[in-house]
CSV table of C-alpha atoms in Angstrom, one decimal:
chain,number,residue,atom,x,y,z
V,853,UNK,CA,-87.8,7.4,-108.8
V,854,UNK,CA,-87.5,11.0,-109.7
V,855,UNK,CA,-85.1,12.1,-112.5
V,856,UNK,CA,-82.0,13.9,-111.4
V,857,UNK,CA,-81.4,17.4,-112.6
V,858,UNK,CA,-78.1,18.8,-113.7
V,859,UNK,CA,-77.2,21.8,-111.6
V,860,UNK,CA,-76.3,25.0,-113.7
V,861,UNK,CA,-72.7,25.8,-114.2
V,862,UNK,CA,-71.6,28.4,-111.5
V,863,UNK,CA,-70.5,31.6,-113.3
V,864,UNK,CA,-66.9,32.8,-113.3
V,865,UNK,CA,-66.1,36.5,-112.9
V,866,UNK,CA,-65.9,38.2,-116.2
V,867,UNK,CA,-63.4,41.1,-116.3
V,868,UNK,CA,-64.0,43.7,-119.0
V,869,UNK,CA,-62.0,46.8,-120.2
V,870,UNK,CA,-61.8,49.2,-123.1
V,871,UNK,CA,-59.8,47.7,-125.9
V,872,UNK,CA,-56.1,48.6,-125.9
V,873,UNK,CA,-56.1,50.0,-129.5
V,874,UNK,CA,-58.7,52.7,-129.2
V,875,UNK,CA,-59.4,55.7,-127.0
V,876,UNK,CA,-63.3,55.9,-126.9
V,877,UNK,CA,-64.5,52.3,-127.1
V,878,UNK,CA,-66.2,52.7,-123.8
V,879,UNK,CA,-67.7,56.1,-124.3
V,880,UNK,CA,-71.5,56.7,-124.8
V,881,UNK,CA,-72.5,57.0,-128.4
V,882,UNK,CA,-69.2,55.7,-129.8
V,883,UNK,CA,-68.5,52.3,-131.4
V,884,UNK,CA,-68.2,49.5,-128.9
V,885,UNK,CA,-64.6,48.4,-128.6
V,886,UNK,CA,-64.2,46.1,-125.4
V,887,UNK,CA,-62.2,43.2,-124.4
V,888,UNK,CA,-63.6,40.3,-122.3
V,889,UNK,CA,-61.0,38.6,-120.1
V,890,UNK,CA,-62.0,35.0,-119.7
V,891,UNK,CA,-58.7,34.1,-118.2
V,892,UNK,CA,-57.5,37.5,-116.5
V,893,UNK,CA,-53.9,36.4,-116.1
V,894,UNK,CA,-52.0,37.6,-119.0
V,895,UNK,CA,-48.9,35.6,-118.0
V,896,UNK,CA,-48.2,33.3,-121.0
V,897,UNK,CA,-47.2,30.6,-118.4
V,898,UNK,CA,-50.8,30.5,-117.3
V,899,UNK,CA,-53.0,28.2,-119.5
V,900,UNK,CA,-55.9,29.6,-121.6
V,901,UNK,CA,-58.9,27.8,-122.9
V,902,UNK,CA,-59.2,25.2,-125.7
V,903,UNK,CA,-62.2,24.5,-127.9
V,904,UNK,CA,-63.3,21.2,-129.4
V,905,UNK,CA,-64.6,21.1,-133.0
V,906,UNK,CA,-68.2,22.3,-132.9
V,907,UNK,CA,-67.8,24.1,-129.5
V,908,UNK,CA,-68.7,27.7,-129.3
V,909,UNK,CA,-68.3,30.8,-127.2
V,910,UNK,CA,-71.5,33.0,-126.9
V,911,UNK,CA,-71.0,36.6,-126.0
V,912,UNK,CA,-74.4,37.8,-124.9
V,913,UNK,CA,-74.5,41.6,-125.2
V,914,UNK,CA,-76.7,43.8,-123.3
V,915,UNK,CA,-79.8,44.9,-125.3
V,916,UNK,CA,-79.0,48.5,-124.8
V,917,UNK,CA,-75.9,47.9,-127.0
V,918,UNK,CA,-77.5,48.3,-130.4
V,919,UNK,CA,-76.2,46.4,-133.5
V,920,UNK,CA,-74.8,48.8,-135.9
V,921,UNK,CA,-76.9,48.2,-139.2
V,922,UNK,CA,-74.1,49.9,-141.2
V,923,UNK,CA,-71.6,47.1,-140.2
V,924,UNK,CA,-72.1,43.5,-141.4
V,925,UNK,CA,-70.8,40.6,-139.5
V,926,UNK,CA,-67.9,38.7,-141.5
V,927,UNK,CA,-67.7,35.0,-140.6
V,928,UNK,CA,-64.2,34.3,-141.7
V,929,UNK,CA,-62.3,37.5,-140.9
V,930,UNK,CA,-61.5,39.1,-137.6
V,931,UNK,CA,-63.2,42.4,-138.5
V,932,UNK,CA,-65.9,42.2,-135.8
V,933,UNK,CA,-64.3,39.9,-133.2
V,934,UNK,CA,-61.0,38.2,-132.5
V,935,UNK,CA,-59.8,35.8,-129.8
V,936,UNK,CA,-56.6,36.6,-128.2
V,937,UNK,CA,-53.9,34.9,-126.0
V,938,UNK,CA,-54.1,37.7,-123.4
V,939,UNK,CA,-51.7,40.3,-124.8
V,940,UNK,CA,-52.0,43.2,-127.3
V,941,UNK,CA,-51.8,41.9,-131.0
V,942,UNK,CA,-51.6,38.2,-129.7
V,943,UNK,CA,-54.4,36.8,-131.9
V,944,UNK,CA,-55.4,33.2,-131.9
V,945,UNK,CA,-55.6,32.6,-135.6
V,946,UNK,CA,-59.1,32.7,-137.0
V,947,UNK,CA,-58.7,31.3,-140.5
V,948,UNK,CA,-59.4,27.6,-140.6
V,949,UNK,CA,-59.9,27.4,-136.8
V,950,UNK,CA,-63.2,29.3,-136.1
V,951,UNK,CA,-65.9,31.4,-137.7
V,952,UNK,CA,-67.9,34.4,-136.2
V,953,UNK,CA,-71.6,35.0,-136.4
V,954,UNK,CA,-74.4,37.1,-134.8
V,955,UNK,CA,-77.3,35.4,-133.0
V,956,UNK,CA,-80.0,38.0,-133.4
V,957,UNK,CA,-82.5,36.2,-131.2
V,958,UNK,CA,-80.0,36.0,-128.3
V,959,UNK,CA,-78.4,39.5,-129.2
V,960,UNK,CA,-75.1,37.7,-129.0
V,961,UNK,CA,-71.8,37.3,-130.9
V,962,UNK,CA,-70.9,33.6,-131.5
V,963,UNK,CA,-67.5,32.0,-132.1
V,964,UNK,CA,-67.8,28.5,-133.4
V,965,UNK,CA,-64.7,26.2,-133.7
V,966,UNK,CA,-64.4,24.6,-137.1
V,967,UNK,CA,-61.7,22.2,-135.8
V,968,UNK,CA,-60.2,21.5,-132.4
V,969,UNK,CA,-58.5,24.7,-131.2
V,970,UNK,CA,-55.9,23.5,-128.7
V,971,UNK,CA,-54.2,25.7,-126.1
V,972,UNK,CA,-50.9,24.5,-127.4
V,973,UNK,CA,-48.6,24.9,-130.5
V,974,UNK,CA,-49.2,27.9,-132.4
V,975,UNK,CA,-52.2,28.8,-130.2
V,976,UNK,CA,-50.3,28.6,-127.0
V,977,UNK,CA,-51.1,29.5,-124.2
V,978,UNK,CA,-54.8,29.3,-125.5
V,979,UNK,CA,-57.8,31.6,-125.6
V,980,UNK,CA,-57.9,34.2,-122.8
V,981,UNK,CA,-59.7,37.2,-124.2
V,982,UNK,CA,-62.5,38.0,-126.6
V,983,UNK,CA,-62.0,41.4,-128.3
V,984,UNK,CA,-65.2,42.9,-129.7
V,985,UNK,CA,-64.7,45.6,-132.2
V,986,UNK,CA,-65.2,46.8,-135.8
V,987,UNK,CA,-68.1,49.2,-135.1
V,988,UNK,CA,-70.3,46.0,-134.8
V,989,UNK,CA,-72.3,47.6,-131.9
V,990,UNK,CA,-72.9,51.2,-130.6
V,991,UNK,CA,-72.5,52.1,-126.9
V,992,UNK,CA,-75.6,53.2,-125.0
V,993,UNK,CA,-75.9,55.8,-122.4
V,994,UNK,CA,-73.4,56.0,-119.5
V,995,UNK,CA,-73.9,53.3,-116.9
V,996,UNK,CA,-73.1,49.7,-115.9
V,997,UNK,CA,-74.6,46.9,-117.9
V,998,UNK,CA,-74.6,43.2,-117.3
V,999,UNK,CA,-72.9,41.0,-119.7
V,1000,UNK,CA,-72.2,37.3,-120.0
V,1001,UNK,CA,-70.1,34.7,-121.9
V,1002,UNK,CA,-70.9,31.0,-122.2
V,1003,UNK,CA,-68.8,28.2,-123.5
V,1004,UNK,CA,-71.1,25.7,-125.1
V,1005,UNK,CA,-70.3,22.2,-126.3
V,1006,UNK,CA,-71.3,20.9,-129.8
V,1007,UNK,CA,-74.3,19.2,-128.3
V,1008,UNK,CA,-75.5,22.4,-126.8
V,1009,UNK,CA,-74.7,22.1,-123.2
V,1010,UNK,CA,-72.9,25.0,-121.3
V,1011,UNK,CA,-69.6,23.8,-120.0
V,1012,UNK,CA,-68.5,27.2,-118.6
V,1013,UNK,CA,-70.0,30.6,-117.9
V,1014,UNK,CA,-68.8,34.1,-117.0
V,1015,UNK,CA,-70.7,37.2,-115.7
V,1016,UNK,CA,-69.6,40.7,-115.5
V,1017,UNK,CA,-70.3,44.3,-116.3
V,1018,UNK,CA,-69.6,46.8,-119.2
V,1019,UNK,CA,-69.0,50.3,-117.9
V,1020,UNK,CA,-69.9,53.1,-120.3
V,1021,UNK,CA,-68.5,56.6,-119.6
V,1022,UNK,CA,-70.1,59.9,-120.3
V,1023,UNK,CA,-66.9,61.4,-121.8
V,1024,UNK,CA,-63.4,59.9,-122.6
V,1025,UNK,CA,-60.7,60.4,-120.0
V,1026,UNK,CA,-58.2,63.4,-120.3
V,1027,UNK,CA,-55.5,60.8,-121.0
V,1028,UNK,CA,-55.1,57.2,-121.7
V,1029,UNK,CA,-52.4,54.7,-122.3
V,1030,UNK,CA,-52.6,51.0,-123.1
V,1031,UNK,CA,-50.0,48.2,-123.7
V,1032,UNK,CA,-49.0,47.5,-127.3
V,1033,UNK,CA,-46.7,45.2,-129.4
V,1034,UNK,CA,-47.0,47.0,-132.7
V,1035,UNK,CA,-43.2,47.6,-132.5
V,1036,UNK,CA,-42.5,43.9,-132.6
V,1037,UNK,CA,-43.4,41.2,-135.2
V,1038,UNK,CA,-47.1,40.0,-135.0
V,1039,UNK,CA,-47.6,37.7,-132.2
V,1040,UNK,CA,-44.5,38.6,-130.2
V,1041,UNK,CA,-45.2,39.9,-126.7
V,1042,UNK,CA,-42.9,42.4,-124.8
V,1043,UNK,CA,-44.5,41.8,-121.5
V,1044,UNK,CA,-43.5,38.9,-119.3
V,1045,UNK,CA,-40.0,38.5,-120.7
V,1046,UNK,CA,-37.4,36.5,-118.9
V,1047,UNK,CA,-33.8,38.1,-118.9
V,1048,UNK,CA,-30.6,37.7,-116.9
V,1049,UNK,CA,-30.0,39.9,-114.0
V,1050,UNK,CA,-28.3,43.2,-115.0
V,1051,UNK,CA,-29.3,42.7,-118.7
V,1052,UNK,CA,-31.4,44.6,-121.0
V,1053,UNK,CA,-34.7,42.8,-122.1
V,1054,UNK,CA,-34.3,41.7,-125.7
V,1055,UNK,CA,-37.7,43.2,-126.7
V,1056,UNK,CA,-38.8,46.6,-126.1
V,1057,UNK,CA,-42.0,47.3,-124.1
V,1058,UNK,CA,-44.6,49.2,-125.9
V,1059,UNK,CA,-47.4,51.7,-124.9
V,1060,UNK,CA,-50.0,53.7,-126.9
V,1061,UNK,CA,-50.6,57.1,-125.5
V,1062,UNK,CA,-53.5,59.4,-126.0
V,1063,UNK,CA,-54.1,62.9,-124.7
V,1064,UNK,CA,-57.1,65.3,-124.7
V,1065,UNK,CA,-59.9,64.5,-127.1
V,1066,UNK,CA,-58.2,61.2,-127.9
V,1067,UNK,CA,-55.3,62.8,-130.0
V,1068,UNK,CA,-52.3,60.7,-130.1
V,1069,UNK,CA,-49.6,61.8,-127.5
V,1070,UNK,CA,-46.6,62.2,-129.6
V,1071,UNK,CA,-43.1,63.5,-128.6
V,1072,UNK,CA,-43.0,61.6,-125.2
V,1073,UNK,CA,-39.9,59.9,-123.8
V,1074,UNK,CA,-38.5,58.9,-120.4
V,1075,UNK,CA,-36.6,61.3,-118.2
V,1076,UNK,CA,-34.9,60.9,-114.9
V,1077,UNK,CA,-37.0,61.0,-111.8
V,1078,UNK,CA,-37.6,64.0,-109.6
V,1079,UNK,CA,-38.7,62.9,-106.3
V,1080,UNK,CA,-39.0,66.3,-104.9
V,1081,UNK,CA,-41.7,67.3,-107.4
V,1082,UNK,CA,-43.0,63.9,-108.3
V,1083,UNK,CA,-42.4,61.5,-105.3
V,1084,UNK,CA,-44.7,58.9,-106.6
V,1085,UNK,CA,-42.7,58.3,-109.8
V,1086,UNK,CA,-39.7,56.4,-108.4
V,1087,UNK,CA,-38.7,54.9,-111.9
V,1088,UNK,CA,-38.7,58.0,-114.0
V,1089,UNK,CA,-40.8,60.6,-115.6
V,1090,UNK,CA,-42.9,60.6,-118.8
V,1091,UNK,CA,-42.0,63.9,-120.4
V,1092,UNK,CA,-43.3,65.4,-123.8
V,1093,UNK,CA,-40.8,67.4,-125.7
V,1094,UNK,CA,-42.8,70.7,-126.0
V,1095,UNK,CA,-40.1,73.0,-127.3
V,1096,UNK,CA,-39.0,70.6,-130.1
V,1097,UNK,CA,-35.4,70.4,-129.1
V,1098,UNK,CA,-35.6,66.6,-128.7
V,1099,UNK,CA,-34.2,66.8,-125.1
V,1100,UNK,CA,-36.4,65.8,-122.2
V,1101,UNK,CA,-36.1,68.5,-119.5
V,1102,UNK,CA,-38.9,68.3,-116.9
V,1103,UNK,CA,-38.1,71.9,-115.9
V,1104,UNK,CA,-38.9,73.1,-119.4
V,1105,UNK,CA,-41.0,70.4,-121.2
V,1106,UNK,CA,-44.4,68.9,-120.0
V,1107,UNK,CA,-44.4,66.1,-117.6
V,1108,UNK,CA,-47.4,63.9,-118.6
V,1109,UNK,CA,-46.8,60.9,-116.3
V,1110,UNK,CA,-44.2,58.7,-114.7
V,1111,UNK,CA,-43.1,55.2,-113.8
V,1112,UNK,CA,-43.6,53.7,-110.4
V,1113,UNK,CA,-40.9,51.2,-109.8
V,1114,UNK,CA,-41.3,47.7,-108.1
V,1115,UNK,CA,-38.3,45.3,-107.9
V,1116,UNK,CA,-37.0,42.6,-105.5
V,1117,UNK,CA,-36.0,44.1,-102.1
V,1118,UNK,CA,-32.4,45.3,-102.3
V,1119,UNK,CA,-32.0,45.2,-106.1
V,1120,UNK,CA,-30.1,48.0,-107.8
V,1121,UNK,CA,-29.5,49.0,-111.3
V,1122,UNK,CA,-32.9,48.4,-112.8
V,1123,UNK,CA,-33.9,51.1,-115.2
V,1124,UNK,CA,-36.7,52.0,-117.8
V,1125,UNK,CA,-35.4,54.3,-120.5
V,1126,UNK,CA,-36.2,55.5,-124.0
V,1127,UNK,CA,-34.2,53.7,-126.7
V,1128,UNK,CA,-31.5,55.9,-128.3
V,1129,UNK,CA,-31.7,56.3,-132.1
V,1130,UNK,CA,-29.0,56.3,-134.6
V,1131,UNK,CA,-28.6,60.1,-134.2
V,1132,UNK,CA,-27.8,59.7,-130.5
V,1133,UNK,CA,-31.1,61.1,-129.4
V,1134,UNK,CA,-34.0,59.4,-127.6
V,1135,UNK,CA,-36.7,57.9,-129.8
V,1136,UNK,CA,-39.9,59.5,-128.6
V,1137,UNK,CA,-43.5,58.4,-129.0
V,1138,UNK,CA,-44.8,58.9,-132.6
V,1139,UNK,CA,-41.4,58.3,-134.0
V,1140,UNK,CA,-41.5,54.5,-133.4
V,1141,UNK,CA,-42.3,52.6,-136.5
V,1142,UNK,CA,-44.9,49.9,-136.5
V,1143,UNK,CA,-43.1,46.6,-137.3
V,1144,UNK,CA,-42.7,46.0,-141.0
V,1145,UNK,CA,-44.0,42.6,-140.8
V,1146,UNK,CA,-47.4,44.3,-140.5
V,1147,UNK,CA,-49.0,45.1,-143.8
V,1148,UNK,CA,-48.3,48.6,-145.3
V,1149,UNK,CA,-52.0,49.1,-145.6
V,1150,UNK,CA,-52.3,49.1,-141.8
V,1151,UNK,CA,-49.1,51.1,-141.1
V,1152,UNK,CA,-46.4,48.4,-141.2
V,1153,UNK,CA,-43.1,50.1,-141.5
V,1154,UNK,CA,-44.4,53.6,-140.8
V,1155,UNK,CA,-44.2,55.8,-137.7
V,1156,UNK,CA,-47.2,54.8,-135.3
V,1157,UNK,CA,-48.8,57.8,-133.7
V,1158,UNK,CA,-48.7,57.7,-129.9
V,1159,UNK,CA,-46.5,54.6,-129.8
V,1160,UNK,CA,-43.9,54.8,-127.0
V,1161,UNK,CA,-41.2,52.1,-126.7
V,1162,UNK,CA,-39.4,51.4,-123.5
V,1163,UNK,CA,-35.9,49.8,-123.1
V,1164,UNK,CA,-36.0,47.9,-119.7
V,1165,UNK,CA,-32.7,46.8,-117.9
V,1166,UNK,CA,-33.3,44.3,-114.9
V,1167,UNK,CA,-31.5,44.9,-111.6
V,1168,UNK,CA,-28.9,43.2,-109.7
V,1169,UNK,CA,-31.1,40.4,-108.1
V,1170,UNK,CA,-33.3,37.8,-109.6
V,1171,UNK,CA,-37.0,38.0,-109.3
V,1172,UNK,CA,-39.9,40.0,-110.7
V,1173,UNK,CA,-39.6,43.7,-111.9
V,1174,UNK,CA,-42.9,45.3,-112.3
V,1175,UNK,CA,-42.7,48.9,-113.4
V,1176,UNK,CA,-46.1,50.7,-113.6
V,1177,UNK,CA,-46.5,53.4,-116.4
V,1178,UNK,CA,-49.1,56.1,-115.5
V,1179,UNK,CA,-50.4,59.1,-117.2
V,1180,UNK,CA,-51.5,62.1,-115.2
V,1181,UNK,CA,-55.2,62.5,-115.3
V,1182,UNK,CA,-55.4,59.0,-117.0
V,1183,UNK,CA,-54.8,55.4,-116.3
V,1184,UNK,CA,-51.8,53.1,-115.6
V,1185,UNK,CA,-50.4,49.7,-116.8
V,1186,UNK,CA,-48.0,47.3,-115.1
V,1187,UNK,CA,-45.4,45.3,-117.0
V,1188,UNK,CA,-43.8,42.2,-115.6
V,1189,UNK,CA,-40.1,41.2,-116.3
V,1190,UNK,CA,-38.6,38.1,-114.7
V,1191,UNK,CA,-34.9,38.4,-114.0
V,1192,UNK,CA,-32.9,35.2,-113.5
V,1193,UNK,CA,-29.3,34.5,-112.5
V,1194,UNK,CA,-27.1,34.0,-115.7
């Protein structure tokens, strides 16, 4: 009687993207800064992964991505790699839970659980994203490169696999935005809030904005929509105060993007606006402070270049409100706010 063979684990799709805290992490010749989405649904209601003690996640990098010899791999800090819960600055704590290493033979980064890492408690909703950073690798020539992640048990068997591609660009885009929670205490997420109908969300939404050559895009706020000139932007305009009067006038200042509204059919009153400061003027990007709970050494309590905050008010009907923020010549990001009857 022949021995039965165990079929290989069918791979899941691995979504990848440039990391949300840098501008050129996916550009040829620059330091590699990518996120690998094991669970692509960022909604905290969707469970992530758990690891048993001794289990590991193996991120096998394409050989074209060269290890940067000038950067060592730190086993017990998140300098090179961090696991996150699926939102910006939402780290799964490394200390005491897992360690990081580089498997030279496999050309892979390995995360090994020191203890059980559950998808509950302080770790909730679990591991969703691997963020590779810290100048650990250098990007190759432009192109698409295959990449994989394996979840491996303590006994060495693969229990899950993901396959995807890393896209490396020739040059950085003319503009880029990315979601951020630097304006909130560490671990707090502004996306996917639940609020009463007609109410202002308790946490501001945050975006990091970059312009030409990766420079922080400061002085940007939200102005009223202009459907004649910008019919796409039904939820308002992103305007840069170019004349320094701290007033956002699309006829005078520079329109750098806009908001595409999406709300339950028939809802009224929903709005995305710039917060108003103590001086009665809108708080513009670059004026927003990184939350003081972050160490001062990394900018805690200081104005964060390019950081835009958004005050969102839900409309008259319950359901999902999904404003999409877009930069002209750049990319877009959609937030989700759920409104419920009070």
